[in-house]
mmCIF file of C-alpha atoms in Angstrom:
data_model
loop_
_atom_site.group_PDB
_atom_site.id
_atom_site.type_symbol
_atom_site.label_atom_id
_atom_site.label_comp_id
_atom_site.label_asym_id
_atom_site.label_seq_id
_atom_site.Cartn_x
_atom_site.Cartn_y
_atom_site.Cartn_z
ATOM 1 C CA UNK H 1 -5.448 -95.792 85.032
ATOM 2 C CA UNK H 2 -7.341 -94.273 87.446
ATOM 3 C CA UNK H 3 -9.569 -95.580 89.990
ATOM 4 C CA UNK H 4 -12.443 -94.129 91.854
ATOM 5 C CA UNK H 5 -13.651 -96.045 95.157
ATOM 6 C CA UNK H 6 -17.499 -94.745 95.298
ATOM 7 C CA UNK H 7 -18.196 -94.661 99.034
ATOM 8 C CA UNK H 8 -21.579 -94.418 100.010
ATOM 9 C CA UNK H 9 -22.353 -92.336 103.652
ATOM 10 C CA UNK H 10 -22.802 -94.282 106.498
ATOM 11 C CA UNK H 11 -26.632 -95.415 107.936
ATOM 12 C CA UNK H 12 -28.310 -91.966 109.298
ATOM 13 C CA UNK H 13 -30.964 -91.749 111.244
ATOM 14 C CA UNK H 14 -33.332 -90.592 108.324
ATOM 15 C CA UNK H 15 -32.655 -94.205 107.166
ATOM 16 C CA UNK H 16 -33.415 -95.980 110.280
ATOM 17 C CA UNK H 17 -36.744 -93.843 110.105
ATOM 18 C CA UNK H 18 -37.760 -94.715 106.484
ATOM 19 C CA UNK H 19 -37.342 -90.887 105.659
ATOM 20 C CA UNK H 20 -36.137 -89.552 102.325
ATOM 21 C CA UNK H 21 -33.416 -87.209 103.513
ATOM 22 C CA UNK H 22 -32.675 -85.321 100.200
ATOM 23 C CA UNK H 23 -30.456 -82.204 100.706
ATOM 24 C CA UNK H 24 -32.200 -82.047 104.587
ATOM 25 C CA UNK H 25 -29.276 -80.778 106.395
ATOM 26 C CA UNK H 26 -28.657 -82.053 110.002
ATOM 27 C CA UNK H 27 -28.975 -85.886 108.955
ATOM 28 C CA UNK H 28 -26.164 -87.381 111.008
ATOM 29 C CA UNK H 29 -24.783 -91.028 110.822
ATOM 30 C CA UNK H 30 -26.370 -93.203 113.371
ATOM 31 C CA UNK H 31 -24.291 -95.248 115.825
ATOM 32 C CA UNK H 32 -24.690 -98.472 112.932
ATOM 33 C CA UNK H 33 -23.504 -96.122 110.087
ATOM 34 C CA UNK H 34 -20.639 -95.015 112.388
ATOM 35 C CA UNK H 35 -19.588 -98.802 112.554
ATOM 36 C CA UNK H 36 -20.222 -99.251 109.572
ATOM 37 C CA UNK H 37 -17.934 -96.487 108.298
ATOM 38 C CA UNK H 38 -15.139 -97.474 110.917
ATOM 39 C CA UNK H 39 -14.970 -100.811 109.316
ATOM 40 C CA UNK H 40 -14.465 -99.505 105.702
ATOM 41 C CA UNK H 41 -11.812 -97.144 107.245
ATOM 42 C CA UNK H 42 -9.760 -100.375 108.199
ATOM 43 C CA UNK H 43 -10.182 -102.045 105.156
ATOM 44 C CA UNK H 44 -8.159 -98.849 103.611
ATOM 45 C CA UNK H 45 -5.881 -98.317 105.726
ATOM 46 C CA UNK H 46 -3.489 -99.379 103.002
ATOM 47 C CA UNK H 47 -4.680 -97.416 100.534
ATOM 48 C CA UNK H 48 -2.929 -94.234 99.630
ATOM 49 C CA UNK H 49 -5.458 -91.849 99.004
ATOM 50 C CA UNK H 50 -4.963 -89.112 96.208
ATOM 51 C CA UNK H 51 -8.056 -87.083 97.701
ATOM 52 C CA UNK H 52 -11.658 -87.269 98.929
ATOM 53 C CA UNK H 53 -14.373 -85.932 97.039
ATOM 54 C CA UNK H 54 -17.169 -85.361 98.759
ATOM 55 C CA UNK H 55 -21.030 -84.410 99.219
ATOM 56 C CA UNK H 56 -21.462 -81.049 101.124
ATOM 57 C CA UNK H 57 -24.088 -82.866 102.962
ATOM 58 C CA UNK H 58 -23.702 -83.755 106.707
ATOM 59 C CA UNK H 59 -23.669 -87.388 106.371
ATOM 60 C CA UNK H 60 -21.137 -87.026 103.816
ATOM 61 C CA UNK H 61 -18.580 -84.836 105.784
ATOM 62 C CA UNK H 62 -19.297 -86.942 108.763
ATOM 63 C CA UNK H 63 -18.515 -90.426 106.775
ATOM 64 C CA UNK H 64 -15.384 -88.425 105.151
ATOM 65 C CA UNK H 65 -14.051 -87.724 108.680
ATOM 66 C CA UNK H 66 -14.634 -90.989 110.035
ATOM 67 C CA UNK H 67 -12.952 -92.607 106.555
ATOM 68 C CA UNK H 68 -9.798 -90.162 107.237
ATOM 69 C CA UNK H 69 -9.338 -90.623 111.078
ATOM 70 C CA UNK H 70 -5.916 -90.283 111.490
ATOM 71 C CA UNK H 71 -4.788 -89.630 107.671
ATOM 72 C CA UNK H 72 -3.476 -86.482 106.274
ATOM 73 C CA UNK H 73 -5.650 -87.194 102.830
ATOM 74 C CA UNK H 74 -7.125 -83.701 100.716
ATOM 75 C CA UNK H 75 -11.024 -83.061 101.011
ATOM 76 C CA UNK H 76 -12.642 -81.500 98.146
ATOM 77 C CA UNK H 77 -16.516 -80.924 98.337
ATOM 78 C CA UNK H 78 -18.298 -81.017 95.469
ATOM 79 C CA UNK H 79 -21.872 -80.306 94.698
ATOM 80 C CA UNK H 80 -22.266 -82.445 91.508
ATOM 81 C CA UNK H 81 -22.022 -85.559 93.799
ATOM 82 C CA UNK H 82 -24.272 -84.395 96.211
ATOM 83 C CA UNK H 83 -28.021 -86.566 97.043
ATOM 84 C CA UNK H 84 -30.747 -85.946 94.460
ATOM 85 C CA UNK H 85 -33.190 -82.761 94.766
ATOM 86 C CA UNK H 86 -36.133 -84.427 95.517
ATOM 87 C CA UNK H 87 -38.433 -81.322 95.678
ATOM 88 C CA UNK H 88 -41.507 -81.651 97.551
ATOM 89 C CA UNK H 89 -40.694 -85.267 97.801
ATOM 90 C CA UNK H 90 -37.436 -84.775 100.808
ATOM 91 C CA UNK H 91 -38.342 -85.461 104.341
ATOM 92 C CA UNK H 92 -41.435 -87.631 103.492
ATOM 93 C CA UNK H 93 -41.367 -91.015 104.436
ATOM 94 C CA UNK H 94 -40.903 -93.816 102.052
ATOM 95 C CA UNK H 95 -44.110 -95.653 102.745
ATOM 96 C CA UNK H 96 -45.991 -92.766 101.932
ATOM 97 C CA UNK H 97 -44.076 -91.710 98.615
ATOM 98 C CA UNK H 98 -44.936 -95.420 97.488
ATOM 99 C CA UNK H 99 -47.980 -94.594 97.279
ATOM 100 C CA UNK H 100 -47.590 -91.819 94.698
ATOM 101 C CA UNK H 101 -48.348 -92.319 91.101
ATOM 102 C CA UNK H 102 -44.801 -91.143 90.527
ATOM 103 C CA UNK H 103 -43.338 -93.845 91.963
ATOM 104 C CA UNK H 104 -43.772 -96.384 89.214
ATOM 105 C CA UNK H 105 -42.294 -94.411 87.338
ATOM 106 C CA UNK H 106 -38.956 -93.900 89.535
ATOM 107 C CA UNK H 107 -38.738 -97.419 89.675
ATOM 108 C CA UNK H 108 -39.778 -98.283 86.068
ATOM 109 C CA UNK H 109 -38.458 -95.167 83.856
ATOM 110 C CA UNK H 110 -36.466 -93.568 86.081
ATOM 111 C CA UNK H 111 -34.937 -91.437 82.549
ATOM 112 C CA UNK H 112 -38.679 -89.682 82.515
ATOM 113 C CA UNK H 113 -38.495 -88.680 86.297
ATOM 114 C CA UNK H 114 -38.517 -84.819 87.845
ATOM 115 C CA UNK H 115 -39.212 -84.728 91.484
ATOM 116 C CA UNK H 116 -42.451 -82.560 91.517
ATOM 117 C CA UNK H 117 -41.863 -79.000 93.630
ATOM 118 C CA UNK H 118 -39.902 -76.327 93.725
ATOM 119 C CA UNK H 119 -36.185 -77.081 93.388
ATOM 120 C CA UNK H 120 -36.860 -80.850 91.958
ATOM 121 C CA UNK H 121 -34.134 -82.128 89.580
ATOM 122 C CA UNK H 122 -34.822 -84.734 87.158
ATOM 123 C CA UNK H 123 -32.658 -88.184 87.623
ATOM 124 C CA UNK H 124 -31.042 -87.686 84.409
ATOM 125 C CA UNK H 125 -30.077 -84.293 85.324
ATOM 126 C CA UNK H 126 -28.501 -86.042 88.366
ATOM 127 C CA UNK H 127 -26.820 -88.885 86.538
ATOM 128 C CA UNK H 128 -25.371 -86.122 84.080
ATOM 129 C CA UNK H 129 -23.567 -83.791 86.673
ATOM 130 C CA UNK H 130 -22.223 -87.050 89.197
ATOM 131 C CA UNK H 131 -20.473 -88.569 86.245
ATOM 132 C CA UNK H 132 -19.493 -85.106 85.039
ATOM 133 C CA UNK H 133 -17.809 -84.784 88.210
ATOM 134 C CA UNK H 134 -16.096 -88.166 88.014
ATOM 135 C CA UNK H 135 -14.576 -87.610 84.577
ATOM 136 C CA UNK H 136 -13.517 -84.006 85.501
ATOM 137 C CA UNK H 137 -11.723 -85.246 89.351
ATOM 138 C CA UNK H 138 -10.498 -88.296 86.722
ATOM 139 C CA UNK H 139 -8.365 -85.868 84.773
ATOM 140 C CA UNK H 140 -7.940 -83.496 87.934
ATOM 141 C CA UNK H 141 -6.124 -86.013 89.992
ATOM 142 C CA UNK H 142 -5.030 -88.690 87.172
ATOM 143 C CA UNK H 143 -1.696 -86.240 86.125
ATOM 144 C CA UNK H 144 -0.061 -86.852 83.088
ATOM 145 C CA UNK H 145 0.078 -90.529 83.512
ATOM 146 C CA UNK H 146 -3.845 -91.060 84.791
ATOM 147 C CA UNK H 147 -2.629 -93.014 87.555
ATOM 148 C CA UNK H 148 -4.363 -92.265 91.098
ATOM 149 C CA UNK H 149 -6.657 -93.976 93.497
ATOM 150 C CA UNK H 150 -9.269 -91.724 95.098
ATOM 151 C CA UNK H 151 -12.828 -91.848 96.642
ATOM 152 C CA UNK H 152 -16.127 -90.441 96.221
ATOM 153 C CA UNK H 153 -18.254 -90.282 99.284
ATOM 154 C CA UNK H 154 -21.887 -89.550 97.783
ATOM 155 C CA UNK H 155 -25.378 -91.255 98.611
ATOM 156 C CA UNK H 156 -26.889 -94.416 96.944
ATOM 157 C CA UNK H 157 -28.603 -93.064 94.245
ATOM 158 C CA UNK H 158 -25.349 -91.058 92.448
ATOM 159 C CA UNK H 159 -23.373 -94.142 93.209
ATOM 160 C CA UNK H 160 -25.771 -96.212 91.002
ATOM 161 C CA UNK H 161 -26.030 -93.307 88.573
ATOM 162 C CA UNK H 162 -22.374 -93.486 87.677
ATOM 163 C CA UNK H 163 -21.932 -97.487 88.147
ATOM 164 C CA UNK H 164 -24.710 -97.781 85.766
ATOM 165 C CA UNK H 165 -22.880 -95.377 83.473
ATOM 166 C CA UNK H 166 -19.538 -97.505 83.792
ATOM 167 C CA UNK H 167 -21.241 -100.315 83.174
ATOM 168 C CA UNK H 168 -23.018 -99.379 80.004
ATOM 169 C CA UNK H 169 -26.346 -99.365 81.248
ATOM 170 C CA UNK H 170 -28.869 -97.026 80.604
ATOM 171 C CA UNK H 171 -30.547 -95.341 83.503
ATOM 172 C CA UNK H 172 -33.800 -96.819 83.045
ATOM 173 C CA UNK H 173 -31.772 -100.191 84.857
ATOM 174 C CA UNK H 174 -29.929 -98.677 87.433
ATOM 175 C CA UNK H 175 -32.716 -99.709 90.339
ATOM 176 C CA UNK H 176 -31.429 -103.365 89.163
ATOM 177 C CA UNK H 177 -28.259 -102.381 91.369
ATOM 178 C CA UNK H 178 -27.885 -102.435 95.273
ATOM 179 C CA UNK H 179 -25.512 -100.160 97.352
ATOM 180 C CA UNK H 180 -26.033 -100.185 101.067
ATOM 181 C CA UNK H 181 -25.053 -97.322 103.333
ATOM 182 C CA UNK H 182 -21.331 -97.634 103.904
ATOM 183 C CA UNK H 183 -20.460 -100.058 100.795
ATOM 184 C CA UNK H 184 -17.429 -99.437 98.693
ATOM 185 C CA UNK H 185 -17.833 -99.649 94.910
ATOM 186 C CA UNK H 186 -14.438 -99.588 92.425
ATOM 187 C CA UNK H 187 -14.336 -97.802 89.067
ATOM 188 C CA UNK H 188 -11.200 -98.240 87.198
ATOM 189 C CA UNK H 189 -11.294 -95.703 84.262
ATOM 190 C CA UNK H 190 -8.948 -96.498 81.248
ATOM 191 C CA UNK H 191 -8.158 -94.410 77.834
ATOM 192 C CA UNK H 192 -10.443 -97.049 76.288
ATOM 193 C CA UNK H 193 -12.959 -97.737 79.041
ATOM 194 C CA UNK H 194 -13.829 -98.354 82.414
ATOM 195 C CA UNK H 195 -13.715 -101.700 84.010
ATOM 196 C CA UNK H 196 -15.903 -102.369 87.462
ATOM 197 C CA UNK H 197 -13.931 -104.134 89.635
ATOM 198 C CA UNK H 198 -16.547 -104.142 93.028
ATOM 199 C CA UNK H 199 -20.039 -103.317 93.194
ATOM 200 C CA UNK H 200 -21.738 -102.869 96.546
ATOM 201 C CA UNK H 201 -18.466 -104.462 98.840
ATOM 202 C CA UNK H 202 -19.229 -104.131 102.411
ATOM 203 C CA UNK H 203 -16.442 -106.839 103.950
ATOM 204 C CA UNK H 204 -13.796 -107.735 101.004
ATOM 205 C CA UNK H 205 -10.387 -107.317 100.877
ATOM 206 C CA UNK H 206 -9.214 -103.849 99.545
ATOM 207 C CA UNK H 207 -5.393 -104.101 100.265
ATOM 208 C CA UNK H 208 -5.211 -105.350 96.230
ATOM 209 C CA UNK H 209 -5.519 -101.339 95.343
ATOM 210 C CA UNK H 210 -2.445 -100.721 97.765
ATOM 211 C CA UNK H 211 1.028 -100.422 95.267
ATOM 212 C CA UNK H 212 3.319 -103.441 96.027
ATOM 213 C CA UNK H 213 6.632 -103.741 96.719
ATOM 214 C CA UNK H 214 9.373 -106.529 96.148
ATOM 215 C CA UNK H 215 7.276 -109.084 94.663
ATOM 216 C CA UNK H 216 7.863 -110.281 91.597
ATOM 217 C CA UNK H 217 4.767 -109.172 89.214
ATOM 218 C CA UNK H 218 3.118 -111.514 86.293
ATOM 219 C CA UNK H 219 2.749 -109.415 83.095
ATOM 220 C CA UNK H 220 -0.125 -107.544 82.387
ATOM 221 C CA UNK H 221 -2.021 -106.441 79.406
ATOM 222 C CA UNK H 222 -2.324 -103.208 78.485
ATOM 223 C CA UNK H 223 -4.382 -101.153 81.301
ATOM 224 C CA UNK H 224 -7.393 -100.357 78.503
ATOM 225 C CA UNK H 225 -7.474 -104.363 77.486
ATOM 226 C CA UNK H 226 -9.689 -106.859 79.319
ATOM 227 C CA UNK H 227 -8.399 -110.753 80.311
ATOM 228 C CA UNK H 228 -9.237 -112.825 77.214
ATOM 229 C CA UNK H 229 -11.345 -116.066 79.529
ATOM 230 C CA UNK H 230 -11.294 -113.280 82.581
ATOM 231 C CA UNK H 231 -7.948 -113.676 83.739
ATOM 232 C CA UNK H 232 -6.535 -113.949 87.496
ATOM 233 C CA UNK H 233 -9.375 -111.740 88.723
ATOM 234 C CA UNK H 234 -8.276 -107.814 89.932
ATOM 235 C CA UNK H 235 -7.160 -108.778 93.313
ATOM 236 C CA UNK H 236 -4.575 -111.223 92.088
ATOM 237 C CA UNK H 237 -3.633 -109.390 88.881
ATOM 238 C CA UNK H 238 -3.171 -105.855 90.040
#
């Protein structure tokens, strides 16, 4: 079983502003994002770390840094998790793009949308390569047993992309999820399926992914089978 912590960056200042970033380089975290990421470090401190994949994207390498302060934890950048190419759309602010006719459609049938300009990628297109990239890291860093905990520091809209794919939804209903600048999200991938364990978790307990020792441990069902009545819950089950 693998699992995937989907990390995304920290605030930036393009938030704070109301400003589509996009692939706009020289976005940095702002001092609440910086907090913000600090905290999330803390909470896995426990965690052994297979690797970091990560958005080229300053925000991305800043958050990865700030996640690793002090841990000696492999960085792989990776494109196919990097922000949406929004086209003509990136550095505009929000207010303004609201105002398109395009926007209903992002928010309505987000499967139909291609950010208008040169160099602007459909959200399918998007949702295809960031869970692409999961499954291929999966197998990557899983070994021959499948067994490794590793993150994915990306921005909001690929985290939703590949939530709603673990959750079986289309993309049409992934605006129906919520993932705030420095939230944690948990994909456990199985032979048979992927289970969601957090969505969105910006103050929970983590230290239930950390391996435990000297405890005597209540028997499981198979890694691929869900909790007939839903079980213990992951934290005290795992």
């Amino acid at each position: 079983m693998t699992t995937v912590l989907l990390v995304r960056h920290g605030r930036t200042t393009a938030n704070d502003a109301g400003v589509l970033a996009g692939w706009t380089e020289g976005v940095s975290l702002d001092p609440t994002g910086e907090a913000q990421v600090r905290a999330l470090a803390g909470r896995l401190a426990p965690v052994p770390l297979s690797a970091v994949v990560t958005s080229p994207l300053q925000r991305c390498r800043e958050t990865t840094e700030l996640l690793l302060a002090g841990r000696d934890v492999p960085v792989r950048p990776d494109d196919r998790v990097g922000e949406v190419r929004y086209g003509e759309w990136s550095g505009q602010e929000l207010k303004k793009l609201a105002k398109e006719p395009l926007w209903k459609v992002v928010q309505s049938h987000p499967s139909a949308m291609t950010f208008p300009g040169e160099g602007g990628e459909s959200l399918r297109a998007m949702a295809d390569r960031a869970v692409d990239a999961v499954r291929d890291w999966n197998e990557r860093l899983g070994g021959d047993r499948g067994d490794a905990v590793y993150a994915v520091v990306s921005h909001g809209d690929v985290v939703k992309a590949v939530l709603a794919d673990a959750l079986g939804m289309h993309l049409d209903q992934f605006q129906r999820l919520v993932v705030d600048p420095g939230s944690v999200s948990i994909v456990s991938y199985t032979p048979l399926r992927p289970f969601v364990l957090r969505v969105n978790d910006v103050g929970g307990d983590l230290s239930f992914l950390a391996p435990r020792k000297g405890t005597r441990r209540r028997r499981k069902p198979p890694a691929s089978e869900a909790s007939l009545g839903g079980g213990l819950g992951s934290a005290d089950s795992a």
